[in-house]
Amino acid sequence: MTSQVEQTSPDARTTSKEVKRLDRVIIRFAGDSGDGMQLTGDRFTSETASFGNDLSTLPNFPAEIRAPAGTLPGVSSFQLHFADHDIVTPGDAPNVLVAMNPAALKANLADVPRGAEIIVNTDEFSKRAMAKVGYATDPLEDGSLSGYHVHPVPLTTLTVEALKGYDLTRKEAGRSKNMFALGLLSWMYHRPTEGTERFLRTKFAKQPEIAEANLTAFRAGWNFGETTEDFATSYEVAPATSAFPTGTYRNISGNLALSYGLIAASQQADLPLFLGSYPITPASDVLHELSKHKNFGIRTFQAEDEIAGIGAALGAAFGGSLGVTTTSGPGVALKSETIGLAVSLELPLLVIDVQRGGPSTGLPTKTEQADLLQAMYGRNGEAPVPIVAPATPGECFTAALEATRIALTYRTPVFLLSDGYLANGSEPWRVPEVDELPDLRVQFTTSPNHTLDDGTEVFWPYKRDPETLARPWAVPGTPGLEHRIGGIEKQDGSGNISYDPANHDHMVRTRQAKVEGIEVPDLEVDDADGRAKVLVLGWGSTYGPITAAVRRIRRAGGSIAQAHLRHLFPFPGNLGEVLAAYDKVVLPEMNLGQLAGLLRAKYLIDIESLTQVTGLPFKAEQLATALKEAVDAH
């Protein structure tokens, strides 16, 4: 077997076994956080994207850098849903579970439906490992898995055997078992392999023996699937060509799309981008990615803390750059004073909050939507800040452009609310043409803009554009445009320090009117037959589960309308009219009803709030059940 593995590339062979055609599959890889499950899932996803399937992913991992091995809290998983048609979620339940140890099996078994396939690494099912997670008897032998199609595979032993020609210890060789598993699954689902082979050679370019060992393990897994009698069938899922408009596509995660969107915004605005950031899960990937693109005029500053990060970004905005700061929930709390300063100074600043489970440190690697009220009100005084929220990983790109448009046009800080589900999840994304991107260029003020009674021309930093109420943006050092900067209230127009009560009232109301007057598109409603009495409203990453649930209800003959908010402040101008047009409005949120409370207060309309704070996204079946009850009642 070893010589066969070394001589035969997966792509050089065709399977001799039965091949079944499927329209979709959900696979979950699960193991210790050190087993490489995220890498395995990512590589399978990349090959699936290159094959042309529609897909959606859900990485799920511990917050600890290396969680305790073999324990339930230490389990890391990666779920991938791919299909030959349009899909919007990573799926409710896996058709295939790859469990690298007892902890992975026990932590994920409740999600696996009866009849599903389970591939188990039998080498890890020692008495000690099973006892560590509470198995009194061996689940592979006690009949508890009789309702599943179980494939016991000694992944570690097979990997070590395949690599016996390399100068590696058993422990070192065993680390490649994830590549063996990847090869096996690649055979099962006819995935391309060239990309993974290129990836491994590139990743381990400075360690060629390690690269070849991983390649050998990968090929061994593929060949094992082809030759073993335990896997009698492989499966095909055709490309989803009809689901995509014509264009160039790539697989993209939310954080990567957000990074590319910021780069595009900088280019379209013809402004250098400055990111002031402090690393925090799950926002750090934006800092990592932007640091690679200095050729686009991107400057990244890894600050010593959250306050320094946003302070530097606001300073960059004062200096004429596109200022950006990234963080997650706890970091927003630390940045709140400087966000208030940006409101007072009326300077463009992007505040990107990739939300996670809270409060405090909470669940750093899990998802939640519980920072909405913090973004809306989490500052002292009346300090209104616009809020934009993407609905999908790919939409993080357009959300960055839209947040930049608002910030630059209206001279205001803007919140972009992503979350851990969007940030780490991925989907196929059509790369836009440059001429499809908005023109975001701004004009700096270069000369005095006000004439005093005595005829003297001066610069008034708070003399506003009559349409947008935005103040002028003057780059420091421009002759004749010297002006005060700081957080104390300014006199309208001149910008001089003012404690006048009437002026403060005027400035507070003007800043509020500026934000409330931001031009945002009307809310679009998907009401397929026009007969719906129930509207399901969502925001942010609930889009996928809501859409999947709505599709299920409509396929079953139910009538339901759907709308999704991308602008949370100010709301679309037609939102009140939309809400009033339906007998029932249902709003799923991954918090305890924050948006529902805001809508009730503003529009005096009852909202049925569906809430979840598990650190995981909603399941489509769960929402479909709740929505069907609402539809049946009306």
XYZ file of C-alpha atoms in Angstrom:
634
model
C 0.000 0.000 0.000
C 2.834 2.396 0.777
C 4.407 2.077 -2.659
C 1.022 2.537 -4.290
C 0.468 5.728 -2.314
C 3.835 7.109 -3.287
C 3.368 6.386 -6.977
C -0.281 7.238 -7.551
C -1.792 10.711 -7.562
C -5.533 10.890 -6.775
C -6.225 12.796 -9.964
C -4.618 10.072 -12.044
C -7.263 7.513 -11.069
C -10.980 6.993 -11.590
C -13.087 5.217 -9.013
C -14.307 1.692 -9.727
C -17.032 1.846 -7.058
C -20.680 2.850 -7.144
C -21.216 6.591 -7.481
C -24.412 8.228 -6.178
C -25.608 11.663 -7.250
C -26.658 14.043 -4.455
C -27.992 17.593 -4.607
C -26.357 18.675 -1.336
C -24.213 17.428 1.555
C -23.368 18.688 5.050
C -20.021 17.542 6.483
C -18.614 18.281 9.934
C -14.963 17.701 10.831
C -14.405 17.522 14.602
C -11.417 16.881 16.845
C -9.056 18.487 19.313
C -8.132 22.105 18.696
C -4.661 20.815 17.784
C -5.929 18.266 15.247
C -6.084 20.744 12.374
C -9.847 20.615 11.883
C -10.075 24.248 10.773
C -7.306 23.720 8.216
C -8.931 20.497 7.017
C -12.312 22.164 6.644
C -10.807 25.177 4.951
C -8.997 23.033 2.374
C -12.123 20.978 1.643
C -14.044 24.242 1.279
C -11.488 25.719 -1.115
C -11.616 22.672 -3.366
C -15.412 22.676 -3.228
C -15.485 26.330 -4.230
C -13.112 25.696 -7.128
C -15.388 22.841 -8.262
C -18.270 25.309 -8.546
C -20.643 24.250 -5.765
C -22.546 26.792 -3.763
C -21.436 26.533 -0.154
C -21.690 27.920 3.356
C -19.418 27.164 6.307
C -19.506 27.291 10.101
C -16.150 27.070 11.903
C -16.579 26.468 15.639
C -13.575 26.371 17.948
C -12.525 26.975 21.571
C -11.296 30.358 22.744
C -8.149 28.880 24.299
C -5.092 28.778 22.049
C -4.663 25.116 22.964
C -7.631 23.842 24.911
C -7.202 20.723 27.096
C -6.678 17.767 24.769
C -9.375 15.110 24.711
C -11.947 17.165 26.637
C -15.363 18.365 25.556
C -14.438 22.072 25.926
C -11.407 21.430 23.720
C -13.367 20.190 20.697
C -12.921 22.176 17.481
C -15.233 21.642 14.522
C -15.777 22.872 10.983
C -19.107 22.373 9.203
C -19.504 22.739 5.441
C -22.752 22.673 3.475
C -22.318 22.423 -0.297
C -24.867 21.912 -3.046
C -25.711 22.011 -6.727
C -28.171 24.871 -6.069
C -28.398 28.118 -4.134
C -28.010 27.660 -0.353
C -27.827 30.222 2.442
C -26.785 28.389 5.631
C -24.109 25.904 6.744
C -26.930 23.453 7.440
C -28.764 22.333 10.554
C -27.390 18.796 10.900
C -24.405 17.022 9.318
C -24.883 14.099 6.926
C -21.304 13.082 7.704
C -19.403 13.508 10.973
C -15.652 12.930 11.046
C -14.790 12.399 14.732
C -11.075 12.316 15.545
C -11.543 11.247 19.179
C -14.210 10.358 21.788
C -14.662 14.001 22.820
C -15.426 14.989 19.235
C -17.972 12.195 18.942
C -19.733 12.996 22.191
C -19.759 16.781 21.662
C -21.342 16.497 18.212
C -23.463 13.342 18.227
C -26.632 15.140 19.352
C -26.579 17.139 16.105
C -26.207 14.082 13.864
C -29.480 12.639 12.506
C -30.124 8.905 12.533
C -28.899 7.240 9.369
C -26.030 9.677 8.912
C -22.466 8.516 8.346
C -19.887 8.742 11.137
C -16.188 8.257 10.424
C -14.347 7.560 13.675
C -10.622 7.521 14.379
C -10.546 4.289 16.388
C -6.920 4.812 17.466
C -8.044 7.481 19.931
C -10.733 5.374 21.652
C -8.637 4.246 24.582
C -10.226 3.611 27.994
C -8.579 6.709 29.386
C -9.752 8.928 26.514
C -13.297 7.632 26.786
C -13.387 8.006 30.553
C -12.213 11.612 30.232
C -15.479 12.534 28.473
C -17.761 10.263 30.504
C -18.061 7.161 28.344
C -18.460 4.206 30.720
C -18.417 1.786 27.788
C -17.003 1.963 24.292
C -19.679 3.593 22.077
C -18.198 1.807 19.061
C -19.034 -1.550 20.622
C -21.982 -1.062 23.000
C -24.642 -0.600 20.323
C -25.328 3.064 21.086
C -24.401 3.996 17.503
C -26.536 1.333 15.850
C -28.756 3.946 14.239
C -25.844 5.400 12.262
C -23.615 4.202 9.439
C -20.346 4.012 11.394
C -16.995 3.675 9.628
C -14.282 2.740 12.158
C -10.964 3.855 10.652
C -7.592 3.739 12.468
C -6.601 7.108 11.027
C -3.451 7.533 13.107
C -2.138 4.032 12.421
C -2.820 4.263 8.687
C -1.129 7.663 8.532
C 1.953 6.458 10.411
C 2.154 3.397 8.146
C 1.922 5.555 5.033
C 4.772 7.748 6.333
C 7.121 5.021 7.547
C 9.600 5.918 4.825
C 10.083 9.394 6.304
C 12.424 10.371 9.116
C 9.559 11.166 11.501
C 8.629 9.923 14.964
C 5.241 8.274 15.396
C 3.963 11.422 17.077
C 5.218 13.634 14.244
C 3.781 11.333 11.587
C 0.464 11.155 13.447
C 0.001 14.903 13.104
C -0.762 14.349 9.420
C -3.874 12.294 10.178
C -6.038 15.281 9.315
C -4.583 15.184 5.787
C -5.407 11.471 5.592
C -8.986 12.296 6.605
C -9.076 15.095 4.034
C -7.903 12.712 1.324
C -10.571 10.179 2.288
C -13.368 12.758 2.180
C -11.984 14.156 -1.071
C -12.358 10.678 -2.569
C -15.850 10.223 -1.131
C -17.150 13.437 -2.695
C -14.995 13.662 -5.839
C -13.311 16.883 -4.751
C -10.440 18.343 -6.796
C -7.036 17.804 -5.203
C -4.594 19.967 -7.147
C -5.262 23.047 -5.013
C -4.567 21.211 -1.764
C -1.325 19.788 -3.137
C -0.209 23.280 -4.188
C -1.223 24.640 -0.808
C 0.806 22.050 1.111
C 3.902 22.613 -1.014
C 3.619 26.367 -0.474
C 2.814 26.186 3.242
C 5.792 23.936 3.959
C 8.131 25.320 1.303
C 10.904 25.685 3.873
C 10.270 22.158 5.198
C 10.082 20.027 2.031
C 10.051 16.724 3.926
C 7.060 17.837 5.985
C 5.355 18.984 2.785
C 5.909 15.598 1.152
C 4.764 13.767 4.291
C 1.479 15.681 4.307
C 1.040 15.073 0.586
C 1.647 11.367 1.094
C -0.877 11.232 3.938
C -3.404 13.081 1.782
C -2.934 10.649 -1.103
C -3.040 7.697 1.281
C -6.461 8.800 2.513
C -7.705 9.112 -1.057
C -6.397 5.678 -1.974
C -7.797 4.156 1.218
C -11.276 5.247 0.197
C -10.790 3.715 -3.232
C -9.443 0.372 -2.011
C -11.176 -0.385 1.310
C -14.373 -2.429 1.325
C -15.850 -0.292 4.123
C -16.575 2.546 1.686
C -18.581 0.936 -1.100
C -20.017 4.181 -2.465
C -18.730 7.620 -3.378
C -20.886 10.655 -4.073
C -21.141 13.426 -6.637
C -22.588 16.883 -6.080
C -22.685 18.744 -9.389
C -21.539 22.385 -9.715
C -24.198 25.002 -8.983
C -23.661 26.863 -12.251
C -27.298 27.935 -12.566
C -27.263 29.503 -9.091
C -24.661 32.148 -9.918
C -24.747 35.169 -12.239
C -21.925 35.274 -14.774
C -18.618 36.441 -13.343
C -15.393 35.501 -11.610
C -15.957 33.826 -8.236
C -13.852 32.947 -5.249
C -14.528 31.563 -1.801
C -14.407 34.343 0.774
C -14.897 34.739 4.516
C -16.561 37.752 6.075
C -13.352 39.148 7.551
C -11.525 38.794 4.239
C -14.414 40.408 2.345
C -14.424 43.222 4.889
C -10.680 43.740 4.412
C -11.037 43.844 0.633
C -13.972 46.229 0.996
C -11.860 48.622 3.056
C -9.077 48.498 0.473
C -11.575 49.157 -2.316
C -13.122 52.022 -0.333
C -9.697 53.594 0.150
C -8.986 53.366 -3.565
C -12.400 54.698 -4.567
C -12.064 57.587 -2.115
C -8.489 58.270 -3.254
C -7.480 58.395 0.394
C -4.771 56.488 2.262
C -6.264 53.998 4.729
C -5.035 53.924 8.310
C -6.079 51.087 10.608
C -5.498 51.598 14.327
C -6.304 48.353 16.070
C -5.674 46.124 19.049
C -5.886 42.359 18.401
C -9.114 40.813 19.621
C -11.052 37.712 18.562
C -12.814 37.541 16.122
C -11.742 40.845 14.522
C -7.975 40.275 14.379
C -8.012 38.775 10.879
C -8.842 42.208 9.443
C -5.648 43.612 10.963
C -3.671 40.613 9.694
C -5.030 40.943 6.160
C -4.706 44.710 5.797
C -1.104 44.572 7.010
C -0.285 42.641 3.805
C -1.384 45.441 1.474
C 0.998 48.331 1.951
C 1.207 48.578 -1.845
C -2.300 50.088 -1.777
C -1.291 52.818 0.638
C -2.596 50.871 3.639
C -0.993 51.620 6.989
C -1.719 49.372 9.954
C -0.875 50.192 13.563
C -1.102 47.461 16.199
C -1.623 49.594 19.273
C -0.872 48.746 22.896
C -4.590 48.879 23.766
C -8.028 49.615 22.358
C -7.979 53.272 23.354
C -4.680 53.937 21.598
C -5.921 52.123 18.491
C -8.977 54.309 17.996
C -7.118 57.431 19.095
C -4.571 56.891 16.335
C -7.329 56.184 13.803
C -9.157 59.389 14.712
C -5.888 61.307 14.478
C -5.374 59.851 11.009
C -8.871 61.009 10.030
C -8.016 64.512 11.257
C -4.929 64.312 9.070
C -6.912 63.471 5.937
C -6.820 59.669 5.860
C -9.606 57.120 5.879
C -9.451 56.235 9.573
C -10.537 52.740 10.625
C -10.501 50.857 13.907
C -11.531 47.216 14.419
C -12.617 45.453 17.585
C -15.190 43.234 19.246
C -17.655 43.874 22.083
C -15.368 44.529 25.069
C -13.163 46.719 22.875
C -16.126 48.892 21.888
C -16.623 49.751 25.552
C -13.039 50.987 25.777
C -13.360 52.965 22.541
C -16.608 54.685 23.511
C -15.060 57.948 24.742
C -13.104 58.435 21.531
C -16.178 57.584 19.436
C -17.934 60.388 21.291
C -14.993 62.652 20.486
C -15.349 61.760 16.810
C -19.046 62.687 17.012
C -18.108 66.067 18.509
C -15.271 66.704 16.049
C -17.492 65.507 13.177
C -14.745 63.567 11.455
C -15.166 60.430 9.291
C -14.179 57.272 11.171
C -15.090 53.621 10.610
C -15.652 51.616 13.797
C -15.860 47.906 12.923
C -17.342 45.709 15.639
C -17.164 41.985 14.901
C -19.610 40.940 17.593
C -19.088 37.942 19.846
C -20.784 36.399 22.865
C -20.646 38.517 26.007
C -20.778 40.148 28.472
C -17.183 40.846 29.453
C -14.861 38.219 27.956
C -17.903 35.999 27.443
C -17.548 33.600 24.501
C -14.691 35.025 22.412
C -14.943 32.512 19.551
C -18.755 32.278 19.441
C -21.259 34.507 17.691
C -23.882 36.928 18.993
C -25.752 40.114 17.967
C -25.853 41.733 21.361
C -23.867 44.936 20.713
C -26.680 46.782 18.896
C -27.765 48.895 21.853
C -24.126 49.568 22.716
C -23.514 50.809 19.180
C -26.680 52.869 19.281
C -26.386 54.412 22.742
C -23.075 53.367 24.337
C -21.640 56.869 24.767
C -22.152 59.725 27.163
C -24.348 62.582 26.039
C -26.349 62.727 22.831
C -23.879 61.127 20.431
C -25.684 59.642 17.402
C -23.685 57.262 15.188
C -24.968 55.589 11.986
C -25.000 51.769 11.969
C -24.559 49.451 8.981
C -24.865 45.647 9.254
C -23.980 43.145 6.482
C -26.168 40.065 6.063
C -23.707 37.560 4.569
C -19.926 37.044 4.467
C -19.790 38.444 0.930
C -21.865 41.474 1.922
C -19.111 42.518 4.318
C -17.392 43.898 1.198
C -20.283 46.160 0.186
C -20.958 47.104 3.817
C -17.416 48.496 4.069
C -18.045 50.636 0.987
C -21.406 51.816 2.303
C -20.030 52.668 5.749
C -17.234 54.625 4.062
C -19.743 56.516 1.884
C -21.710 57.595 4.928
C -18.631 58.522 6.966
C -17.078 60.620 4.214
C -20.272 62.262 2.978
C -21.643 63.201 6.382
C -18.390 63.605 8.365
C -19.323 61.201 11.109
C -18.086 58.026 12.759
C -19.965 54.965 11.476
C -20.463 51.570 13.121
C -20.173 48.468 10.978
C -21.672 45.544 12.913
C -20.428 42.173 11.696
C -20.292 39.082 13.947
C -18.316 35.905 14.495
C -20.600 33.840 12.247
C -20.065 36.191 9.298
C -16.400 36.817 10.088
C -15.323 33.173 10.039
C -17.973 31.715 7.754
C -17.444 31.678 3.994
C -19.361 31.515 0.738
C -18.766 31.949 -3.007
C -18.409 35.633 -3.871
C -18.464 37.291 -7.260
C -15.488 39.604 -7.646
C -16.951 42.960 -8.743
C -15.671 44.934 -11.701
C -13.999 48.208 -10.777
C -16.591 50.227 -12.691
C -19.288 48.720 -10.459
C -17.789 50.337 -7.353
C -19.097 53.700 -6.102
C -17.125 56.918 -6.497
C -16.240 57.911 -2.927
C -13.914 60.831 -3.629
C -14.213 63.853 -1.343
C -13.085 67.438 -1.664
C -10.919 68.830 1.106
C -11.444 72.479 1.932
C -8.414 74.414 0.678
C -9.434 78.063 1.126
C -11.383 80.245 3.577
C -15.134 79.653 3.477
C -16.606 82.585 5.410
C -16.457 86.384 5.122
C -16.697 88.477 8.282
C -18.600 91.757 8.459
C -15.364 93.675 7.921
C -14.643 91.725 4.739
C -11.989 89.460 6.220
C -12.036 85.935 4.799
C -11.685 83.220 7.443
C -12.143 79.477 7.819
C -15.137 78.331 9.807
C -14.746 74.605 10.600
C -18.442 74.198 11.492
C -19.999 75.975 8.532
C -22.171 73.213 7.114
C -23.194 71.876 3.749
C -26.905 72.799 3.557
C -27.875 69.382 2.111
C -25.875 66.977 4.259
C -25.168 69.219 7.286
C -21.567 67.958 7.041
C -18.841 70.326 8.127
C -15.806 70.994 5.906
C -12.761 68.704 6.117
C -9.504 70.650 6.197
C -6.134 68.913 6.240
C -3.873 70.226 9.023
C -1.150 72.480 7.691
C -3.259 74.048 4.957
C -2.377 77.779 5.103
C -5.165 79.935 6.487
C -7.297 77.017 7.664
C -6.008 76.743 11.208
C -8.805 75.753 13.622
C -9.391 74.410 17.114
C -9.746 70.693 17.741
C -11.015 69.036 20.930
C -13.991 67.611 22.744
C -15.388 70.760 24.369
C -18.538 72.060 22.685
C -17.945 74.316 19.697
C -19.760 77.433 18.593
C -21.803 76.799 15.486
C -19.887 77.993 12.449
C -16.743 79.471 13.961
C -15.783 76.422 16.016
C -14.772 78.543 18.997
C -15.270 76.996 22.429
C -18.793 77.741 23.625
C -20.704 77.150 26.848
C -23.757 79.024 25.612
C -26.886 76.952 26.430
C -28.719 77.849 23.237
C -25.682 77.018 21.100
C -25.266 73.622 22.786
C -28.945 72.832 22.197
C -28.511 73.842 18.559
C -25.354 71.761 18.053
C -26.839 68.639 19.693
C -29.961 68.868 17.541
C -27.924 69.572 14.411
C -25.694 66.533 14.912
C -28.813 64.407 15.465
C -30.504 65.841 12.361
C -27.376 65.198 10.298
C -27.383 61.500 11.137
C -31.151 61.102 10.881
C -30.985 62.757 7.457
C -28.502 60.277 6.019
C -29.745 58.944 2.705
C -30.306 55.193 2.897
C -32.247 52.980 0.475
C -35.806 51.907 1.242
C -36.329 48.504 2.809
C -37.066 45.855 0.186
C -39.750 43.300 1.001
C -39.885 39.822 -0.503
C -43.604 39.024 -0.539
C -43.795 36.393 -3.263
C -47.565 36.228 -3.775
C -48.620 39.484 -2.115
C -50.982 37.607 0.206
C -48.755 37.290 3.274
C -50.106 38.458 6.609
C -46.893 37.654 8.495
C -43.583 39.448 7.945
C -40.310 38.032 9.239
C -37.775 40.815 9.723
C -34.078 40.308 10.373
C -30.733 42.033 10.530
C -27.125 40.929 10.247
C -26.189 37.271 10.005
C -29.699 35.956 10.733
C -30.335 36.418 6.996
C -29.243 32.879 6.062
C -31.328 30.920 8.602
C -34.342 33.203 8.071
C -34.170 32.822 4.287
C -33.831 29.041 4.542
C -36.817 28.917 6.916
C -38.927 31.102 4.624
C -38.130 28.825 1.679
C -39.294 25.789 3.667
C -42.590 27.442 4.554
C -43.249 28.504 0.970
C -42.400 25.052 -0.395
C -45.009 23.664 2.003
C -47.620 26.077 0.621
C -47.410 28.776 3.280
C -47.429 32.508 2.534
C -44.911 34.663 4.382
C -43.056 37.903 3.639
C -39.406 38.591 4.415
C -37.361 41.781 4.822
C -33.823 42.325 6.061
C -32.345 45.523 7.489
C -28.849 46.584 6.427
C -29.176 50.097 7.934
C -29.992 50.115 11.644
C -29.530 53.842 12.199
C -31.054 55.689 10.615
C -33.764 53.215 9.670
C -34.980 53.157 6.061
C -37.643 55.793 5.479
C -40.334 53.249 4.588
C -39.761 50.923 7.552
C -42.768 52.124 9.545
C -45.025 51.699 6.524
C -43.689 48.180 5.915
C -44.213 47.098 9.527
C -47.764 48.473 9.581
C -48.709 46.572 6.408
C -48.674 43.145 8.111
C -50.824 41.604 10.807
C -47.800 40.048 12.483
C -44.103 40.926 12.507
C -41.643 38.297 13.762
C -38.043 39.292 14.486
C -35.344 36.641 15.179
C -32.224 38.000 16.899
C -29.149 36.482 18.531
C -29.718 38.625 21.622
C -32.611 39.143 24.030
C -34.656 41.347 21.690
C -32.640 44.532 21.247
C -33.880 45.570 17.785
C -37.403 44.465 18.634
C -37.391 46.876 21.577
C -36.155 49.735 19.413
C -38.843 49.116 16.796
C -41.631 48.885 19.369
C -40.535 52.191 20.883
C -40.199 54.032 17.567
C -43.148 52.706 15.585
C -45.545 51.633 18.385
C -46.047 48.285 16.637
C -46.029 44.945 18.406
C -43.085 42.762 17.421
C -42.880 39.047 18.185
C -39.301 38.552 19.274
C -37.519 35.222 18.706
C -34.267 35.218 20.638
C -31.241 32.979 21.031
C -27.961 33.500 22.880
C -26.256 30.124 22.552
C -23.173 31.402 20.750
C -24.382 29.607 17.608
C -26.530 30.770 14.675
C -30.196 29.881 14.440
C -31.110 26.612 12.760
C -33.425 26.896 9.768
C -35.724 24.135 11.065
C -36.042 25.887 14.422
C -37.089 29.152 12.749
C -39.357 27.413 10.233
C -41.299 25.784 13.100
C -41.785 29.117 14.897
C -42.683 30.998 11.716
C -45.157 28.331 10.614
C -46.990 28.725 13.921
C -47.263 32.468 13.262
C -48.482 31.884 9.696
C -51.045 29.279 10.790
C -52.379 31.665 13.439
C -53.079 34.308 10.807
